[in-house]
CSV table of C-alpha atoms in Angstrom, one decimal:
chain,number,residue,atom,x,y,z
A,1,MET,CA,-7.2,-23.3,-16.6
A,2,THR,CA,-4.3,-21.9,-18.7
A,3,VAL,CA,-1.4,-20.5,-16.9
A,4,THR,CA,0.7,-17.9,-18.8
A,5,THR,CA,4.3,-17.1,-17.8
A,6,ALA,CA,6.3,-14.0,-18.6
A,7,VAL,CA,10.0,-13.9,-18.2
A,8,LEU,CA,11.5,-10.5,-17.3
A,9,PRO,CA,15.3,-10.1,-17.2
A,10,ALA,CA,16.8,-7.6,-14.8
A,11,ARG,CA,20.0,-6.7,-13.0
A,12,ALA,CA,18.3,-5.4,-9.8
A,13,LEU,CA,14.9,-5.5,-8.1
A,14,LEU,CA,13.4,-2.5,-6.3
A,15,LEU,CA,10.7,-3.5,-3.8
A,16,ASP,CA,7.9,-1.5,-2.3
A,17,MET,CA,6.8,-2.6,1.2
A,18,ASP,CA,3.1,-1.9,2.0
A,19,GLY,CA,0.9,-4.0,-0.2
A,20,THR,CA,3.9,-5.6,-1.9
A,21,LEU,CA,5.8,-7.4,0.9
A,22,VAL,CA,3.6,-6.6,3.8
A,23,ASN,CA,-0.2,-6.5,4.1
A,24,SER,CA,-0.7,-3.5,6.4
A,25,ASP,CA,-4.1,-2.5,5.1
A,26,ALA,CA,-5.8,-3.1,8.5
A,27,SER,CA,-3.6,-0.5,10.2
A,28,VAL,CA,-3.7,1.9,7.3
A,29,GLU,CA,-7.5,1.8,7.2
A,30,ARG,CA,-7.8,2.4,11.0
A,31,ILE,CA,-5.5,5.3,11.1
A,32,TRP,CA,-6.5,7.1,7.9
A,33,ARG,CA,-10.2,6.6,8.4
A,34,ARG,CA,-9.9,8.2,11.9
A,35,TRP,CA,-7.9,11.1,10.2
A,36,ALA,CA,-10.7,11.5,7.6
A,37,GLU,CA,-13.3,11.7,10.3
A,38,ARG,CA,-11.4,14.3,12.2
A,39,HIS,CA,-11.3,16.5,9.1
A,40,GLY,CA,-14.9,15.8,7.9
A,41,LEU,CA,-13.8,13.9,4.8
A,42,ASP,CA,-15.3,10.8,3.3
A,43,GLY,CA,-13.2,7.8,4.4
A,44,ASP,CA,-13.7,5.9,1.2
A,45,GLU,CA,-12.4,8.8,-0.9
A,46,VAL,CA,-9.4,9.2,1.4
A,47,MET,CA,-8.5,5.5,1.1
A,48,LYS,CA,-8.4,6.0,-2.7
A,49,VAL,CA,-5.5,8.5,-2.3
A,50,VAL,CA,-3.3,7.4,0.6
A,51,HIS,CA,-1.8,4.1,-0.7
A,52,GLY,CA,1.8,4.5,-1.9
A,53,ARG,CA,2.3,8.1,-1.0
A,54,GLN,CA,3.9,9.7,2.0
A,55,GLY,CA,1.3,11.0,4.4
A,56,TYR,CA,2.1,14.7,3.8
A,57,ALA,CA,1.6,14.2,0.1
A,58,SER,CA,-1.8,12.6,0.6
A,59,MET,CA,-2.8,15.4,2.9
A,60,ALA,CA,-1.8,18.0,0.3
A,61,LEU,CA,-4.1,16.3,-2.2
A,62,LEU,CA,-7.0,15.9,0.2
A,63,LEU,CA,-6.7,19.4,1.9
A,64,PRO,CA,-5.3,21.5,-0.9
A,65,ASP,CA,-5.8,24.8,0.8
A,66,ARG,CA,-3.9,23.9,4.0
A,67,PRO,CA,-0.3,25.0,4.5
A,68,MET,CA,2.3,22.3,3.9
A,69,GLU,CA,3.8,23.0,7.4
A,70,GLN,CA,0.6,21.6,8.9
A,71,ASN,CA,0.8,18.5,6.7
A,72,TYR,CA,4.4,17.8,7.7
A,73,ALA,CA,3.5,18.2,11.4
A,74,GLU,CA,0.4,16.0,11.2
A,75,ASN,CA,2.2,13.4,9.1
A,76,ALA,CA,4.8,13.0,11.9
A,77,ARG,CA,2.0,12.3,14.3
A,78,LEU,CA,0.4,9.8,12.0
A,79,LEU,CA,3.7,8.0,11.4
A,80,ALA,CA,4.0,7.5,15.2
A,81,GLU,CA,0.5,6.1,15.3
A,82,GLU,CA,1.2,3.8,12.4
A,83,THR,CA,4.4,2.6,13.9
A,84,ALA,CA,2.7,1.7,17.2
A,85,ASP,CA,-0.2,0.0,15.4
A,86,THR,CA,0.9,-3.3,14.0
A,87,GLU,CA,-2.2,-5.4,14.7
A,88,GLY,CA,-3.1,-7.4,11.7
A,89,VAL,CA,0.2,-6.6,9.8
A,90,VAL,CA,1.2,-9.8,8.0
A,91,ALA,CA,3.5,-10.9,5.2
A,92,ILE,CA,2.1,-11.0,1.7
A,93,PRO,CA,1.9,-14.7,0.6
A,94,GLY,CA,5.2,-15.8,-0.8
A,95,ALA,CA,7.1,-12.7,0.5
A,96,ARG,CA,9.4,-14.6,2.9
A,97,GLU,CA,10.4,-17.2,0.2
A,98,PHE,CA,10.8,-14.4,-2.4
A,99,LEU,CA,13.1,-12.4,-0.2
A,100,ALA,CA,15.1,-15.5,0.6
A,101,SER,CA,15.6,-16.2,-3.1
A,102,LEU,CA,17.1,-12.7,-3.5
A,103,ASP,CA,20.0,-13.5,-1.1
A,104,GLY,CA,23.2,-12.3,-2.9
A,105,LEU,CA,21.3,-10.6,-5.7
A,106,PRO,CA,21.1,-6.7,-6.1
A,107,HIS,CA,17.8,-5.6,-4.5
A,108,ALA,CA,16.5,-2.7,-2.4
A,109,LEU,CA,13.5,-1.7,-0.4
A,110,VAL,CA,12.0,1.5,-1.7
A,111,THR,CA,9.2,2.6,0.6
A,112,SER,CA,7.2,5.7,1.5
A,113,ALA,CA,7.4,4.7,5.2
A,114,ASP,CA,10.2,6.1,7.4
A,115,VAL,CA,12.8,4.0,9.1
A,116,ALA,CA,10.8,3.4,12.3
A,117,LEU,CA,7.6,2.4,10.5
A,118,SER,CA,9.3,0.2,7.9
A,119,THR,CA,11.3,-1.6,10.6
A,120,ALA,CA,8.1,-2.1,12.7
A,121,ARG,CA,6.0,-3.5,9.9
A,122,MET,CA,8.7,-5.8,8.4
A,123,ALA,CA,9.3,-7.1,11.9
A,124,ALA,CA,5.6,-7.6,12.6
A,125,ALA,CA,5.4,-9.5,9.3
A,126,GLY,CA,8.4,-11.7,10.2
A,127,LEU,CA,10.4,-10.5,7.2
A,128,GLU,CA,14.1,-9.7,6.9
A,129,GLN,CA,15.0,-6.2,5.9
A,130,PRO,CA,17.0,-5.8,2.6
A,131,ALA,CA,20.5,-4.4,3.2
A,132,VAL,CA,19.7,-1.4,1.0
A,133,ARG,CA,16.7,0.6,2.0
A,134,ILE,CA,15.4,3.9,0.6
A,135,THR,CA,12.9,5.3,3.1
A,136,ALA,CA,11.0,8.6,3.6
A,137,GLU,CA,14.1,10.1,5.1
A,138,SER,CA,16.1,9.3,1.9
A,139,VAL,CA,14.1,11.5,-0.5
A,140,GLY,CA,12.7,15.0,-0.9
A,141,ALA,CA,9.7,14.0,-3.0
A,142,SER,CA,7.0,11.3,-2.4
A,143,LYS,CA,5.9,8.7,-5.0
A,144,PRO,CA,4.6,9.2,-7.7
A,145,ASP,CA,7.9,11.1,-8.1
A,146,PRO,CA,10.6,8.6,-9.3
A,147,GLU,CA,13.3,9.9,-6.9
A,148,GLY,CA,13.1,6.9,-4.5
A,149,PHE,CA,13.4,4.3,-7.3
A,150,LEU,CA,16.2,6.3,-9.0
A,151,LYS,CA,18.1,6.5,-5.7
A,152,GLY,CA,17.6,2.7,-5.2
A,153,ALA,CA,19.1,2.0,-8.6
A,154,ALA,CA,22.0,4.4,-7.9
A,155,GLU,CA,22.7,2.8,-4.5
A,156,LEU,CA,22.9,-0.6,-6.2
A,157,GLY,CA,25.0,0.7,-9.1
A,158,VAL,CA,22.5,-0.5,-11.7
A,159,ASP,CA,21.1,1.5,-14.7
A,160,PRO,CA,17.4,2.3,-14.1
A,161,ALA,CA,16.4,0.5,-17.4
A,162,ASP,CA,17.9,-2.7,-15.9
A,163,CYS,CA,15.7,-2.6,-12.8
A,164,VAL,CA,12.3,-4.1,-12.2
A,165,VAL,CA,10.0,-2.5,-9.6
A,166,PHE,CA,7.5,-4.5,-7.5
A,167,GLU,CA,4.6,-2.3,-6.5
A,168,ASP,CA,0.9,-2.4,-5.6
A,169,SER,CA,-0.3,1.2,-5.7
A,170,GLY,CA,-1.1,3.7,-8.5
A,171,ALA,CA,1.4,6.2,-7.1
A,172,GLY,CA,4.2,3.6,-6.9
A,173,ILE,CA,3.5,2.2,-10.3
A,174,ALA,CA,3.6,5.7,-11.8
A,175,ALA,CA,6.9,6.3,-9.9
A,176,GLY,CA,8.4,3.2,-11.3
A,177,ARG,CA,7.4,4.0,-14.9
A,178,ALA,CA,8.7,7.6,-14.5
A,179,ALA,CA,12.0,6.2,-13.4
A,180,GLY,CA,12.2,4.2,-16.7
A,181,MET,CA,11.7,0.9,-15.1
A,182,ARG,CA,9.5,-2.1,-15.7
A,183,VAL,CA,6.9,-2.8,-13.1
A,184,VAL,CA,5.4,-6.0,-11.6
A,185,GLY,CA,2.1,-5.1,-10.0
A,186,ILE,CA,1.1,-7.0,-6.8
A,187,GLY,CA,-2.5,-7.6,-5.8
A,188,PRO,CA,-5.9,-6.2,-6.8
A,189,ARG,CA,-5.0,-2.5,-6.6
A,190,ALA,CA,-2.2,-2.8,-9.1
A,191,GLY,CA,-4.4,-4.0,-11.9
A,192,PHE,CA,-6.1,-0.6,-12.2
A,193,HIS,CA,-2.8,1.1,-13.1
A,194,GLN,CA,-1.4,-0.8,-16.0
A,195,PRO,CA,1.9,-2.3,-14.7
A,196,ASP,CA,3.8,-4.5,-17.2
A,197,VAL,CA,2.4,-7.6,-15.5
A,198,VAL,CA,0.1,-8.3,-12.6
A,199,VAL,CA,0.2,-11.1,-10.1
A,200,ARG,CA,-2.1,-12.0,-7.1
A,201,ASP,CA,0.8,-12.2,-4.7
A,202,LEU,CA,4.5,-13.2,-4.6
A,203,THR,CA,3.8,-17.0,-4.8
A,204,GLN,CA,3.4,-16.3,-8.5
A,205,VAL,CA,7.0,-15.0,-9.0
A,206,ARG,CA,10.1,-17.2,-9.2
A,207,VAL,CA,13.6,-15.8,-9.3
A,208,GLU,CA,16.3,-17.4,-11.4
A,209,ARG,CA,19.9,-16.3,-11.3
A,210,THR,CA,22.0,-16.8,-14.4
A,211,PRO,CA,25.8,-17.4,-14.5
A,212,GLU,CA,26.2,-14.0,-16.1
A,213,GLY,CA,24.6,-12.3,-13.1
A,214,THR,CA,21.3,-11.5,-14.7
A,215,ILE,CA,18.1,-12.1,-12.8
A,216,LEU,CA,15.3,-13.8,-14.7
A,217,LEU,CA,11.9,-13.3,-13.1
A,218,HIS,CA,9.4,-16.0,-14.0
A,219,VAL,CA,6.0,-14.5,-13.5
A,220,SER,CA,2.9,-16.6,-13.7
A,221,ALA,CA,-0.6,-15.2,-14.0
């Protein structure tokens, strides 16, 4: 078997949470399939939409004739359900070591979850929260809008072109690209959306810090 390695230089890394650092699929499936049933929608079709987006944005796509006020209200209820349901939430393989390797390097969490949900899921997975976090409360638009990633770059004081995004979902990969950033896709979902490189999980990524302050990502696939 031939292993190919790509080396991506960066000055900062922007990390999605669900599907990238944390495997929360079991909780997401339970809650969104119940939601689909309540609204008479096909659960499989709903699951194709919800990954990577804020809940209200998913609802707007799935129930296009419904007023946004109802989506915002129902999203608040779903966020509370998701925050309380951490059964089966675990770290993506390699996530703990990957985050440890970023100590002292510019990086941020950029997630569609709110503060409560991101805190609950990172804790359930046994992962440390990055010091810089862009959550649902930080932005006015959900992924695939690039606002979250652009805010993450601004918080770190790094040009977007010098950032590398880690993402698993179509919406997240589109957001990273729209922000003018390179994207490392994590897991099987990512491969359908043409990130710059795809890995199975974070065990296939090694972080090297150079004396000049550049981050070199060694990505094996």
